[in-house]
Structures are given as structure tokens and as C-alpha cells.
């Protein structure tokens, strides 16, 4: 029988464990997450509000710093540098995407690696890609690995196929799987004969943002993790996988919504506490 993963259940379990740990700290000494939000992208506003809601729930102090679309790159970097210096700030997150006139790499790399809650600075990436230990792992890939581990899905020696090679999801996830001794294939928009590759996956992870994975593209009994999330033509939230058709042929599958998404929030909160614990040891 196919196991359908319940992301909200695991998220709530993780958040409850974090809440109990944080309850031991004085309020003024609790971990603090500062989020920078630029512009008025409706999806970004929803994501940021959601992050704040969950931070509040578990006792992480969270602040959202909003800038209008025309803000200069220098102004954002100046703000980040203030947060880097401020000992009360544990974690800094820049909500992506940024407006086109702002260089995302410069902004992200202005964040001190010790406060880089998304693990996206060059320092943390270099640690990950060289097989070392970053201060924290990027949130969504970390959530995916947690799903596999919590469900006792073996990674070592398995063929993991990751579709998508973005800095945010595909690349770091492929590297984390490789660091866990999976045999990893990374596919992207220029990959030829995609279904010939996906059919060989023991663990298939799609992080694209388009309806891509049909029933004839998977090996019977494989694990299917759907990272994609977008609105379909009927304005319904959906993922890359044709869930209704694929699920009966997989041993384990994550739905959208309610699969990987809640795990990203759980990772963000656990990363904030991890940075807090590491900073108090510095
Ligand atoms: P992205 O930067 O747009 O990357 C998409 C990737 O998909 C690219 O590597 C692209 O290849 C590849 N791709 C596009 N069309 C393809 C095709 N027909 N066949 C194979 N590969 C194809 O997106 P992202 O930031 O990684 O996010 C991916 C999806 O995950 C989006 O739906 C996003 O909303 C979702 N997401 C969800 C969460 C969550 O918490 N659930 C978190 C982050 C992102 P090229 O490199 O060749 O262009």
C-alpha cells in the first residue's frame, strides 16, 4: 500500500519539540529571526506572514522589515550589516525573489554565514559542496532529507533522481543526497529522454514548478517527493507530479499542498534554533 506523507503532522511534531526547548529561555534572550521583504509580490507576502506566524507560535521573536520596490541594493546591504552586528539577531532571511535591479548574490552574501538561516551564502554553499558542514543546510532540501529519514527511507546506495538545479532547491538537495552516499542524477530543462532517467529512480524528487511527472515516468515501488508548488489553470495549488495517477504505483509519495511545504517551515525554525545554539558557543 502506498504511504502518503503528512507534512503538517511532521511539521507540528518538530515545531512542538522546538517550542519546548525555546520555552526554557528568557523572553529577551530567545532566538530572533529577521526577515527582509522587498516589493509587493503577493506570494512573498503570504510566505513571510506564514513564517512569522509559525515563529510566534513557538516563541521565536520575528521581525519583518519591508522595503518598497525601488529600494537601492546599498540600502538593503546596509540593513543586513546592521543585523550582522546586532547580537540580539540570531538569523537573517532575505525573501526571494528580489526586484531585478538588485543583485541577489551580493545581497545574500552580505549576510554573515553564522546568521544565514537559508544556508545560501557562498561560505555555507562551499562547505556543503566540499562535503563539509555548513552552519545550517538550506531549508527545503533539509526538509526533504528529514522526510526520508523520518520515514526510514534508505538513501545510501539508492539511485536518487533530482529534477531541477536551482541554487535554492535542486543543487543543494543533490549534494546533500550525494553526501549521504546516494547515486545522484540531476535533470533540468535541457535533459533529453527525461522519462528514461526517472524510470530508473529509487527516489524521485521533482523541483520544477510545472506539471511534469506522469504515471508512465516512475518505477513501480519508488519514492516520489514533489517539491514543486504552483497554481494550475483553475487557480488550485498543485505540484509537479500527477498525484492521482502516480500514487498507486509508488510506495511513498508526498502530496501538494501538505507535503514538502510544511517541512520548509519546520526547517526554517529548526535552523534558527541551530544558529542560536551555535552562536552561544562561539
Ligand atoms: P527554479 O529556480 O525556477 O528552477 C526550476 C528548475 O526546473 C530549473 O533547474 C529548470 O531547469 C528545471 N526545469 C524547468 N523545466 C523543466 C523541464 N521541462 N524538465 C526538466 N527540468 C525543468 O525553481 P526553484 O526555486 O528550484 O523551485 C522549483 C519549484 O519548487 C517551484 O514550483 C517552487 O515554487 C517550488 N518550491 C517549493 C518549496 C516548498 O517549500 N515546497 C520551496 C522552494 C521552491 P534549467 O536549470 O535548465 O532552467
Coordinates of C-alpha atoms in Angstrom, one line a residue, residues 1-4 218-224 246-253:
X1 CA 0.0 0.0 0.0
X2 CA 1.2 3.5 -0.9
X3 CA 2.2 5.7 2.1
X4 CA 1.0 9.3 1.6
X218 CA 8.2 6.2 -12.5
X219 CA 9.5 2.8 -11.5
X220 CA 6.9 0.7 -9.6
X221 CA 7.6 0.9 -5.8
X222 CA 9.7 4.1 -5.9
X223 CA 9.6 7.1 -3.5
X224 CA 8.2 10.3 -5.0
X246 CA 1.2 8.3 -9.9
X247 CA 0.3 7.5 -6.3
X248 CA -0.9 3.9 -6.8
X249 CA 2.4 2.9 -8.4
X250 CA 4.7 4.5 -5.8
X251 CA 5.5 3.1 -2.3
X252 CA 5.7 6.5 -0.8
X253 CA 4.6 9.9 -2.1

